Amino acid sequence: MDKKNALRAGALAAGTTLMMLLMSVPASALTRDDGDDPGKGLSVIDTLGLFVVAPLVLFGVIAGLVMVLDKSKEEHRVTSRNIKTKPAAAESKAGSKA
């Protein structure tokens, strides 16, 4: 019975995907609309600069500003130096009370 439901779900997903692909008609992108005035295309360098380098630089600038302008106190930061753990005996007593 489980195999039958899986097959049915797979067929439904495949059919839905196929219908969406057929209905999208990507070939209609080749026809121009009235008033359409596209500019020149981007070169590979322009595309990489716009969609790869610019976001990385923006991320770096924001991360740098956050680190430089961080005003939090040292004792409130969680580091391996300031984590205090209970001894094993105290943990066993706390566990037996619960």
PDB file of N, CA and C in Angstrom:
ATOM      1  N   MET A   1       0.819  -1.200   0.000  1.00  0.00           N
ATOM      2  CA  MET A   1       0.000   0.000   0.000  1.00  0.00           C
ATOM      3  C   MET A   1       0.859   1.259   0.000  1.00  0.00           C
ATOM      4  N   ASP A   2       1.967   1.214   0.736  1.00  0.00           N
ATOM      5  CA  ASP A   2       2.855   2.361   0.834  1.00  0.00           C
ATOM      6  C   ASP A   2       3.509   2.658  -0.512  1.00  0.00           C
ATOM      7  N   LYS A   3       3.854   1.598  -1.249  1.00  0.00           N
ATOM      8  CA  LYS A   3       4.480   1.752  -2.554  1.00  0.00           C
ATOM      9  C   LYS A   3       3.519   2.424  -3.540  1.00  0.00           C
ATOM     10  N   LYS A   4       2.253   2.086  -3.412  1.00  0.00           N
ATOM     11  CA  LYS A   4       1.233   2.641  -4.298  1.00  0.00           C
ATOM     12  C   LYS A   4       1.079   4.150  -4.067  1.00  0.00           C
ATOM     13  N   ASN A   5       1.097   4.560  -2.795  1.00  0.00           N
ATOM     14  CA  ASN A   5       0.985   5.990  -2.481  1.00  0.00           C
ATOM     15  C   ASN A   5       2.206   6.762  -2.954  1.00  0.00           C
ATOM     16  N   ALA A   6       3.382   6.163  -2.820  1.00  0.00           N
ATOM     17  CA  ALA A   6       4.609   6.811  -3.283  1.00  0.00           C
ATOM     18  C   ALA A   6       4.586   6.982  -4.794  1.00  0.00           C
ATOM     19  N   LEU A   7       4.131   5.976  -5.497  1.00  0.00           N
ATOM     20  CA  LEU A   7       4.025   6.052  -6.956  1.00  0.00           C
ATOM     21  C   LEU A   7       3.025   7.128  -7.367  1.00  0.00           C
ATOM     22  N   ARG A   8       1.908   7.191  -6.655  1.00  0.00           N
ATOM     23  CA  ARG A   8       0.892   8.195  -6.951  1.00  0.00           C
ATOM     24  C   ARG A   8       1.441   9.608  -6.709  1.00  0.00           C
ATOM     25  N   ALA A   9       2.157   9.809  -5.593  1.00  0.00           N
ATOM     26  CA  ALA A   9       2.728  11.122  -5.287  1.00  0.00           C
ATOM     27  C   ALA A   9       3.782  11.508  -6.319  1.00  0.00           C
ATOM     28  N   GLY A  10       4.609  10.545  -6.728  1.00  0.00           N
ATOM     29  CA  GLY A  10       5.620  10.819  -7.748  1.00  0.00           C
ATOM     30  C   GLY A  10       5.004  11.200  -9.078  1.00  0.00           C
ATOM     31  N   ALA A  11       3.953  10.497  -9.464  1.00  0.00           N
ATOM     32  CA  ALA A  11       3.272  10.804 -10.722  1.00  0.00           C
ATOM     33  C   ALA A  11       2.622  12.183 -10.662  1.00  0.00           C
ATOM     34  N   LEU A  12       2.048  12.513  -9.526  1.00  0.00           N
ATOM     35  CA  LEU A  12       1.426  13.829  -9.371  1.00  0.00           C
ATOM     36  C   LEU A  12       2.470  14.935  -9.450  1.00  0.00           C
ATOM     37  N   ALA A  13       3.607  14.753  -8.780  1.00  0.00           N
ATOM     38  CA  ALA A  13       4.673  15.764  -8.813  1.00  0.00           C
ATOM     39  C   ALA A  13       5.229  15.917 -10.223  1.00  0.00           C
ATOM     40  N   ALA A  14       5.459  14.797 -10.910  1.00  0.00           N
ATOM     41  CA  ALA A  14       5.989  14.856 -12.275  1.00  0.00           C
ATOM     42  C   ALA A  14       4.986  15.525 -13.211  1.00  0.00           C
ATOM     43  N   GLY A  15       3.720  15.172 -13.083  1.00  0.00           N
ATOM     44  CA  GLY A  15       2.696  15.775 -13.940  1.00  0.00           C
ATOM     45  C   GLY A  15       2.557  17.267 -13.701  1.00  0.00           C
ATOM     46  N   THR A  16       2.591  17.674 -12.439  1.00  0.00           N
ATOM     47  CA  THR A  16       2.489  19.102 -12.121  1.00  0.00           C
ATOM     48  C   THR A  16       3.681  19.863 -12.679  1.00  0.00           C
ATOM     49  N   THR A  17       4.885  19.307 -12.520  1.00  0.00           N
ATOM     50  CA  THR A  17       6.084  19.957 -13.048  1.00  0.00           C
ATOM     51  C   THR A  17       6.027  20.065 -14.560  1.00  0.00           C
ATOM     52  N   LEU A  18       5.608  19.005 -15.218  1.00  0.00           N
ATOM     53  CA  LEU A  18       5.508  19.018 -16.671  1.00  0.00           C
ATOM     54  C   LEU A  18       4.496  20.048 -17.152  1.00  0.00           C
ATOM     55  N   MET A  19       3.361  20.138 -16.489  1.00  0.00           N
ATOM     56  CA  MET A  19       2.346  21.118 -16.889  1.00  0.00           C
ATOM     57  C   MET A  19       2.852  22.544 -16.680  1.00  0.00           C
ATOM     58  N   MET A  20       3.557  22.784 -15.590  1.00  0.00           N
ATOM     59  CA  MET A  20       4.090  24.129 -15.353  1.00  0.00           C
ATOM     60  C   MET A  20       5.115  24.498 -16.415  1.00  0.00           C
ATOM     61  N   LEU A  21       5.959  23.540 -16.819  1.00  0.00           N
ATOM     62  CA  LEU A  21       6.940  23.806 -17.854  1.00  0.00           C
ATOM     63  C   LEU A  21       6.278  24.078 -19.199  1.00  0.00           C
ATOM     64  N   LEU A  22       5.242  23.329 -19.496  1.00  0.00           N
ATOM     65  CA  LEU A  22       4.555  23.528 -20.770  1.00  0.00           C
ATOM     66  C   LEU A  22       3.787  24.839 -20.806  1.00  0.00           C
ATOM     67  N   MET A  23       3.245  25.260 -19.663  1.00  0.00           N
ATOM     68  CA  MET A  23       2.443  26.479 -19.628  1.00  0.00           C
ATOM     69  C   MET A  23       3.306  27.742 -19.615  1.00  0.00           C
ATOM     70  N   SER A  24       4.567  27.624 -19.211  1.00  0.00           N
ATOM     71  CA  SER A  24       5.400  28.827 -19.091  1.00  0.00           C
ATOM     72  C   SER A  24       5.803  29.386 -20.455  1.00  0.00           C
ATOM     73  N   VAL A  25       5.883  28.578 -21.460  1.00  0.00           N
ATOM     74  CA  VAL A  25       6.192  28.966 -22.836  1.00  0.00           C
ATOM     75  C   VAL A  25       7.388  29.926 -22.888  1.00  0.00           C
ATOM     76  N   PRO A  26       8.586  29.419 -22.681  1.00  0.00           N
ATOM     77  CA  PRO A  26       9.753  30.293 -22.700  1.00  0.00           C
ATOM     78  C   PRO A  26      10.047  30.881 -24.071  1.00  0.00           C
ATOM     79  N   ALA A  27       9.514  30.297 -25.137  1.00  0.00           N
ATOM     80  CA  ALA A  27       9.768  30.824 -26.475  1.00  0.00           C
ATOM     81  C   ALA A  27       9.126  32.186 -26.678  1.00  0.00           C
ATOM     82  N   SER A  28       8.135  32.537 -25.865  1.00  0.00           N
ATOM     83  CA  SER A  28       7.505  33.844 -26.041  1.00  0.00           C
ATOM     84  C   SER A  28       8.428  34.987 -25.627  1.00  0.00           C
ATOM     85  N   ALA A  29       9.546  34.676 -24.994  1.00  0.00           N
ATOM     86  CA  ALA A  29      10.499  35.714 -24.614  1.00  0.00           C
ATOM     87  C   ALA A  29      11.239  36.255 -25.834  1.00  0.00           C
ATOM     88  N   LEU A  30      11.179  35.544 -26.945  1.00  0.00           N
ATOM     89  CA  LEU A  30      11.881  35.994 -28.148  1.00  0.00           C
ATOM     90  C   LEU A  30      11.112  37.068 -28.900  1.00  0.00           C
ATOM     91  N   THR A  31       9.815  37.182 -28.654  1.00  0.00           N
ATOM     92  CA  THR A  31       9.034  38.198 -29.342  1.00  0.00           C
ATOM     93  C   THR A  31       9.090  39.503 -28.574  1.00  0.00           C
ATOM     94  N   ARG A  32       9.230  40.587 -29.293  1.00  0.00           N
ATOM     95  CA  ARG A  32       9.330  41.908 -28.673  1.00  0.00           C
ATOM     96  C   ARG A  32       7.940  42.477 -28.416  1.00  0.00           C
ATOM     97  N   ASP A  33       7.820  43.179 -27.305  1.00  0.00           N
ATOM     98  CA  ASP A  33       6.589  43.891 -27.004  1.00  0.00           C
ATOM     99  C   ASP A  33       6.680  45.297 -27.568  1.00  0.00           C
ATOM    100  N   ASP A  34       5.530  45.952 -27.725  1.00  0.00           N
ATOM    101  CA  ASP A  34       5.530  47.339 -28.178  1.00  0.00           C
ATOM    102  C   ASP A  34       6.212  48.206 -27.129  1.00  0.00           C
ATOM    103  N   GLY A  35       7.095  49.073 -27.566  1.00  0.00           N
ATOM    104  CA  GLY A  35       7.796  49.967 -26.658  1.00  0.00           C
ATOM    105  C   GLY A  35       8.997  49.333 -25.998  1.00  0.00           C
ATOM    106  N   ASP A  36       9.302  48.108 -26.360  1.00  0.00           N
ATOM    107  CA  ASP A  36      10.449  47.420 -25.781  1.00  0.00           C
ATOM    108  C   ASP A  36      11.724  47.992 -26.373  1.00  0.00           C
ATOM    109  N   ASP A  37      12.635  48.447 -25.518  1.00  0.00           N
ATOM    110  CA  ASP A  37      13.881  49.040 -25.991  1.00  0.00           C
ATOM    111  C   ASP A  37      15.035  48.539 -25.132  1.00  0.00           C
ATOM    112  N   PRO A  38      15.478  47.297 -25.371  1.00  0.00           N
ATOM    113  CA  PRO A  38      16.530  46.749 -24.533  1.00  0.00           C
ATOM    114  C   PRO A  38      17.873  47.409 -24.800  1.00  0.00           C
ATOM    115  N   GLY A  39      18.677  47.495 -23.777  1.00  0.00           N
ATOM    116  CA  GLY A  39      20.025  48.033 -23.927  1.00  0.00           C
ATOM    117  C   GLY A  39      20.974  46.946 -24.378  1.00  0.00           C
ATOM    118  N   LYS A  40      22.267  47.283 -24.394  1.00  0.00           N
ATOM    119  CA  LYS A  40      23.243  46.272 -24.795  1.00  0.00           C
ATOM    120  C   LYS A  40      23.422  45.276 -23.654  1.00  0.00           C
ATOM    121  N   GLY A  41      23.791  44.062 -23.986  1.00  0.00           N
ATOM    122  CA  GLY A  41      23.951  43.012 -22.984  1.00  0.00           C
ATOM    123  C   GLY A  41      25.189  43.228 -22.128  1.00  0.00           C
ATOM    124  N   LEU A  42      25.262  42.524 -21.002  1.00  0.00           N
ATOM    125  CA  LEU A  42      26.415  42.600 -20.123  1.00  0.00           C
ATOM    126  C   LEU A  42      27.490  41.629 -20.588  1.00  0.00           C
ATOM    127  N   SER A  43      28.742  42.038 -20.455  1.00  0.00           N
ATOM    128  CA  SER A  43      29.831  41.117 -20.754  1.00  0.00           C
ATOM    129  C   SER A  43      30.023  40.179 -19.561  1.00  0.00           C
ATOM    130  N   VAL A  44      30.879  39.185 -19.720  1.00  0.00           N
ATOM    131  CA  VAL A  44      31.136  38.229 -18.647  1.00  0.00           C
ATOM    132  C   VAL A  44      31.741  38.945 -17.445  1.00  0.00           C
ATOM    133  N   ILE A  45      32.665  39.859 -17.697  1.00  0.00           N
ATOM    134  CA  ILE A  45      33.308  40.611 -16.605  1.00  0.00           C
ATOM    135  C   ILE A  45      32.275  41.463 -15.881  1.00  0.00           C
ATOM    136  N   ASP A  46      31.403  42.138 -16.619  1.00  0.00           N
ATOM    137  CA  ASP A  46      30.356  42.952 -15.993  1.00  0.00           C
ATOM    138  C   ASP A  46      29.422  42.098 -15.144  1.00  0.00           C
ATOM    139  N   THR A  47      29.048  40.932 -15.669  1.00  0.00           N
ATOM    140  CA  THR A  47      28.142  40.042 -14.950  1.00  0.00           C
ATOM    141  C   THR A  47      28.776  39.527 -13.660  1.00  0.00           C
ATOM    142  N   LEU A  48      30.030  39.080 -13.742  1.00  0.00           N
ATOM    143  CA  LEU A  48      30.714  38.599 -12.541  1.00  0.00           C
ATOM    144  C   LEU A  48      30.898  39.720 -11.521  1.00  0.00           C
ATOM    145  N   GLY A  49      31.235  40.901 -12.006  1.00  0.00           N
ATOM    146  CA  GLY A  49      31.409  42.029 -11.093  1.00  0.00           C
ATOM    147  C   GLY A  49      30.115  42.403 -10.402  1.00  0.00           C
ATOM    148  N   LEU A  50      29.025  42.375 -11.127  1.00  0.00           N
ATOM    149  CA  LEU A  50      27.738  42.801 -10.584  1.00  0.00           C
ATOM    150  C   LEU A  50      27.112  41.755  -9.672  1.00  0.00           C
ATOM    151  N   PHE A  51      27.221  40.488 -10.015  1.00  0.00           N
ATOM    152  CA  PHE A  51      26.508  39.448  -9.269  1.00  0.00           C
ATOM    153  C   PHE A  51      27.394  38.609  -8.349  1.00  0.00           C
ATOM    154  N   VAL A  52      28.719  38.768  -8.409  1.00  0.00           N
ATOM    155  CA  VAL A  52      29.608  38.014  -7.526  1.00  0.00           C
ATOM    156  C   VAL A  52      30.458  38.954  -6.675  1.00  0.00           C
ATOM    157  N   VAL A  53      31.217  39.817  -7.314  1.00  0.00           N
ATOM    158  CA  VAL A  53      32.163  40.670  -6.592  1.00  0.00           C
ATOM    159  C   VAL A  53      31.444  41.723  -5.752  1.00  0.00           C
ATOM    160  N   ALA A  54      30.467  42.398  -6.310  1.00  0.00           N
ATOM    161  CA  ALA A  54      29.765  43.456  -5.562  1.00  0.00           C
ATOM    162  C   ALA A  54      29.083  42.924  -4.297  1.00  0.00           C
ATOM    163  N   PRO A  55      28.363  41.800  -4.324  1.00  0.00           N
ATOM    164  CA  PRO A  55      27.793  41.290  -3.071  1.00  0.00           C
ATOM    165  C   PRO A  55      28.848  40.887  -2.046  1.00  0.00           C
ATOM    166  N   LEU A  56      29.964  40.296  -2.501  1.00  0.00           N
ATOM    167  CA  LEU A  56      31.028  39.921  -1.570  1.00  0.00           C
ATOM    168  C   LEU A  56      31.658  41.154  -0.919  1.00  0.00           C
ATOM    169  N   VAL A  57      31.876  42.192  -1.691  1.00  0.00           N
ATOM    170  CA  VAL A  57      32.435  43.435  -1.139  1.00  0.00           C
ATOM    171  C   VAL A  57      31.451  44.062  -0.161  1.00  0.00           C
ATOM    172  N   LEU A  58      30.189  44.087  -0.521  1.00  0.00           N
ATOM    173  CA  LEU A  58      29.168  44.648   0.374  1.00  0.00           C
ATOM    174  C   LEU A  58      29.091  43.857   1.671  1.00  0.00           C
ATOM    175  N   PHE A  59      29.142  42.530   1.590  1.00  0.00           N
ATOM    176  CA  PHE A  59      29.148  41.692   2.793  1.00  0.00           C
ATOM    177  C   PHE A  59      30.365  41.998   3.647  1.00  0.00           C
ATOM    178  N   GLY A  60      31.529  42.136   3.022  1.00  0.00           N
ATOM    179  CA  GLY A  60      32.757  42.436   3.762  1.00  0.00           C
ATOM    180  C   GLY A  60      32.697  43.781   4.458  1.00  0.00           C
ATOM    181  N   VAL A  61      32.157  44.778   3.782  1.00  0.00           N
ATOM    182  CA  VAL A  61      32.039  46.111   4.387  1.00  0.00           C
ATOM    183  C   VAL A  61      31.104  46.071   5.592  1.00  0.00           C
ATOM    184  N   ILE A  62      29.956  45.419   5.445  1.00  0.00           N
ATOM    185  CA  ILE A  62      28.996  45.349   6.555  1.00  0.00           C
ATOM    186  C   ILE A  62      29.588  44.559   7.724  1.00  0.00           C
ATOM    187  N   ALA A  63      30.232  43.419   7.451  1.00  0.00           N
ATOM    188  CA  ALA A  63      30.840  42.618   8.517  1.00  0.00           C
ATOM    189  C   ALA A  63      31.954  43.399   9.202  1.00  0.00           C
ATOM    190  N   GLY A  64      32.750  44.124   8.430  1.00  0.00           N
ATOM    191  CA  GLY A  64      33.817  44.936   9.013  1.00  0.00           C
ATOM    192  C   GLY A  64      33.273  46.033   9.907  1.00  0.00           C
ATOM    193  N   LEU A  65      32.220  46.712   9.459  1.00  0.00           N
ATOM    194  CA  LEU A  65      31.620  47.759  10.283  1.00  0.00           C
ATOM    195  C   LEU A  65      31.044  47.193  11.573  1.00  0.00           C
ATOM    196  N   VAL A  66      30.433  46.025  11.504  1.00  0.00           N
ATOM    197  CA  VAL A  66      29.878  45.410  12.707  1.00  0.00           C
ATOM    198  C   VAL A  66      30.993  45.079  13.691  1.00  0.00           C
ATOM    199  N   MET A  67      32.101  44.538  13.194  1.00  0.00           N
ATOM    200  CA  MET A  67      33.200  44.180  14.093  1.00  0.00           C
ATOM    201  C   MET A  67      33.878  45.416  14.690  1.00  0.00           C
ATOM    202  N   VAL A  68      34.072  46.445  13.884  1.00  0.00           N
ATOM    203  CA  VAL A  68      34.752  47.653  14.361  1.00  0.00           C
ATOM    204  C   VAL A  68      33.878  48.421  15.341  1.00  0.00           C
ATOM    205  N   LEU A  69      32.596  48.491  15.078  1.00  0.00           N
ATOM    206  CA  LEU A  69      31.694  49.291  15.913  1.00  0.00           C
ATOM    207  C   LEU A  69      31.057  48.492  17.046  1.00  0.00           C
ATOM    208  N   ASP A  70      31.533  47.273  17.296  1.00  0.00           N
ATOM    209  CA  ASP A  70      30.985  46.435  18.361  1.00  0.00           C
ATOM    210  C   ASP A  70      31.296  47.059  19.715  1.00  0.00           C
ATOM    211  N   LYS A  71      30.274  47.357  20.492  1.00  0.00           N
ATOM    212  CA  LYS A  71      30.440  48.001  21.798  1.00  0.00           C
ATOM    213  C   LYS A  71      30.101  47.074  22.958  1.00  0.00           C
ATOM    214  N   SER A  72      29.912  45.792  22.688  1.00  0.00           N
ATOM    215  CA  SER A  72      29.528  44.888  23.772  1.00  0.00           C
ATOM    216  C   SER A  72      30.703  44.697  24.724  1.00  0.00           C
ATOM    217  N   LYS A  73      30.392  44.369  25.960  1.00  0.00           N
ATOM    218  CA  LYS A  73      31.414  44.197  26.987  1.00  0.00           C
ATOM    219  C   LYS A  73      32.040  42.819  26.868  1.00  0.00           C
ATOM    220  N   GLU A  74      33.310  42.746  27.212  1.00  0.00           N
ATOM    221  CA  GLU A  74      34.059  41.494  27.092  1.00  0.00           C
ATOM    222  C   GLU A  74      33.443  40.378  27.933  1.00  0.00           C
ATOM    223  N   GLU A  75      32.959  40.693  29.126  1.00  0.00           N
ATOM    224  CA  GLU A  75      32.431  39.644  29.997  1.00  0.00           C
ATOM    225  C   GLU A  75      31.097  39.084  29.503  1.00  0.00           C
ATOM    226  N   HIS A  76      30.429  39.772  28.594  1.00  0.00           N
ATOM    227  CA  HIS A  76      29.164  39.275  28.058  1.00  0.00           C
ATOM    228  C   HIS A  76      29.339  38.408  26.814  1.00  0.00           C
ATOM    229  N   ARG A  77      30.530  38.412  26.263  1.00  0.00           N
ATOM    230  CA  ARG A  77      30.787  37.595  25.082  1.00  0.00           C
ATOM    231  C   ARG A  77      31.006  36.149  25.495  1.00  0.00           C
ATOM    232  N   VAL A  78      30.488  35.234  24.711  1.00  0.00           N
ATOM    233  CA  VAL A  78      30.652  33.805  25.012  1.00  0.00           C
ATOM    234  C   VAL A  78      31.913  33.324  24.313  1.00  0.00           C
ATOM    235  N   THR A  79      32.916  33.019  25.106  1.00  0.00           N
ATOM    236  CA  THR A  79      34.168  32.470  24.591  1.00  0.00           C
ATOM    237  C   THR A  79      34.532  31.265  25.445  1.00  0.00           C
ATOM    238  N   SER A  80      35.540  30.527  25.025  1.00  0.00           N
ATOM    239  CA  SER A  80      35.948  29.355  25.794  1.00  0.00           C
ATOM    240  C   SER A  80      36.603  29.760  27.116  1.00  0.00           C
ATOM    241  N   ARG A  81      37.057  31.011  27.241  1.00  0.00           N
ATOM    242  CA  ARG A  81      37.698  31.460  28.480  1.00  0.00           C
ATOM    243  C   ARG A  81      36.689  31.731  29.584  1.00  0.00           C
ATOM    244  N   ASN A  82      35.505  32.211  29.250  1.00  0.00           N
ATOM    245  CA  ASN A  82      34.593  32.637  30.314  1.00  0.00           C
ATOM    246  C   ASN A  82      33.391  31.710  30.507  1.00  0.00           C
ATOM    247  N   ILE A  83      33.436  30.507  29.973  1.00  0.00           N
ATOM    248  CA  ILE A  83      32.357  29.548  30.212  1.00  0.00           C
ATOM    249  C   ILE A  83      32.652  28.816  31.507  1.00  0.00           C
ATOM    250  N   LYS A  84      31.763  28.908  32.437  1.00  0.00           N
ATOM    251  CA  LYS A  84      31.939  28.248  33.726  1.00  0.00           C
ATOM    252  C   LYS A  84      30.998  27.052  33.783  1.00  0.00           C
ATOM    253  N   THR A  85      31.557  25.894  34.072  1.00  0.00           N
ATOM    254  CA  THR A  85      30.746  24.688  34.173  1.00  0.00           C
ATOM    255  C   THR A  85      30.707  24.215  35.607  1.00  0.00           C
ATOM    256  N   LYS A  86      29.653  23.509  35.944  1.00  0.00           N
ATOM    257  CA  LYS A  86      29.521  22.957  37.290  1.00  0.00           C
ATOM    258  C   LYS A  86      30.379  21.696  37.402  1.00  0.00           C
ATOM    259  N   PRO A  87      30.892  21.435  38.590  1.00  0.00           N
ATOM    260  CA  PRO A  87      31.617  20.169  38.771  1.00  0.00           C
ATOM    261  C   PRO A  87      30.671  18.982  38.601  1.00  0.00           C
ATOM    262  N   ALA A  88      31.218  17.835  38.363  1.00  0.00           N
ATOM    263  CA  ALA A  88      30.413  16.641  38.104  1.00  0.00           C
ATOM    264  C   ALA A  88      29.536  16.286  39.297  1.00  0.00           C
ATOM    265  N   ALA A  89      30.022  16.492  40.508  1.00  0.00           N
ATOM    266  CA  ALA A  89      29.236  16.165  41.711  1.00  0.00           C
ATOM    267  C   ALA A  89      28.003  17.044  41.810  1.00  0.00           C
ATOM    268  N   ALA A  90      28.152  18.320  41.495  1.00  0.00           N
ATOM    269  CA  ALA A  90      27.017  19.228  41.555  1.00  0.00           C
ATOM    270  C   ALA A  90      25.980  18.878  40.494  1.00  0.00           C
ATOM    271  N   GLU A  91      26.437  18.429  39.340  1.00  0.00           N
ATOM    272  CA  GLU A  91      25.503  18.059  38.278  1.00  0.00           C
ATOM    273  C   GLU A  91      24.717  16.811  38.657  1.00  0.00           C
ATOM    274  N   SER A  92      25.359  15.861  39.321  1.00  0.00           N
ATOM    275  CA  SER A  92      24.650  14.640  39.692  1.00  0.00           C
ATOM    276  C   SER A  92      23.603  14.932  40.765  1.00  0.00           C
ATOM    277  N   LYS A  93      23.926  15.842  41.693  1.00  0.00           N
ATOM    278  CA  LYS A  93      22.939  16.224  42.721  1.00  0.00           C
ATOM    279  C   LYS A  93      21.750  16.940  42.087  1.00  0.00           C
ATOM    280  N   ALA A  94      22.034  17.825  41.130  1.00  0.00           N
ATOM    281  CA  ALA A  94      20.953  18.563  40.476  1.00  0.00           C
ATOM    282  C   ALA A  94      20.073  17.624  39.672  1.00  0.00           C
ATOM    283  N   GLY A  95      20.664  16.601  39.057  1.00  0.00           N
ATOM    284  CA  GLY A  95      19.884  15.648  38.270  1.00  0.00           C
ATOM    285  C   GLY A  95      19.007  14.761  39.134  1.00  0.00           C
ATOM    286  N   SER A  96      19.448  14.441  40.365  1.00  0.00           N
ATOM    287  CA  SER A  96      18.652  13.556  41.220  1.00  0.00           C
ATOM    288  C   SER A  96      17.457  14.280  41.818  1.00  0.00           C
ATOM    289  N   LYS A  97      17.514  15.602  41.931  1.00  0.00           N
ATOM    290  CA  LYS A  97      16.404  16.374  42.485  1.00  0.00           C
ATOM    291  C   LYS A  97      15.252  16.509  41.494  1.00  0.00           C
ATOM    292  N   ALA A  98      15.545  16.474  40.201  1.00  0.00           N
ATOM    293  CA  ALA A  98      14.528  16.728  39.187  1.00  0.00           C
ATOM    294  C   ALA A  98      13.622  15.566  38.987  1.00  0.00           C
TER     295      ALA A  98
END
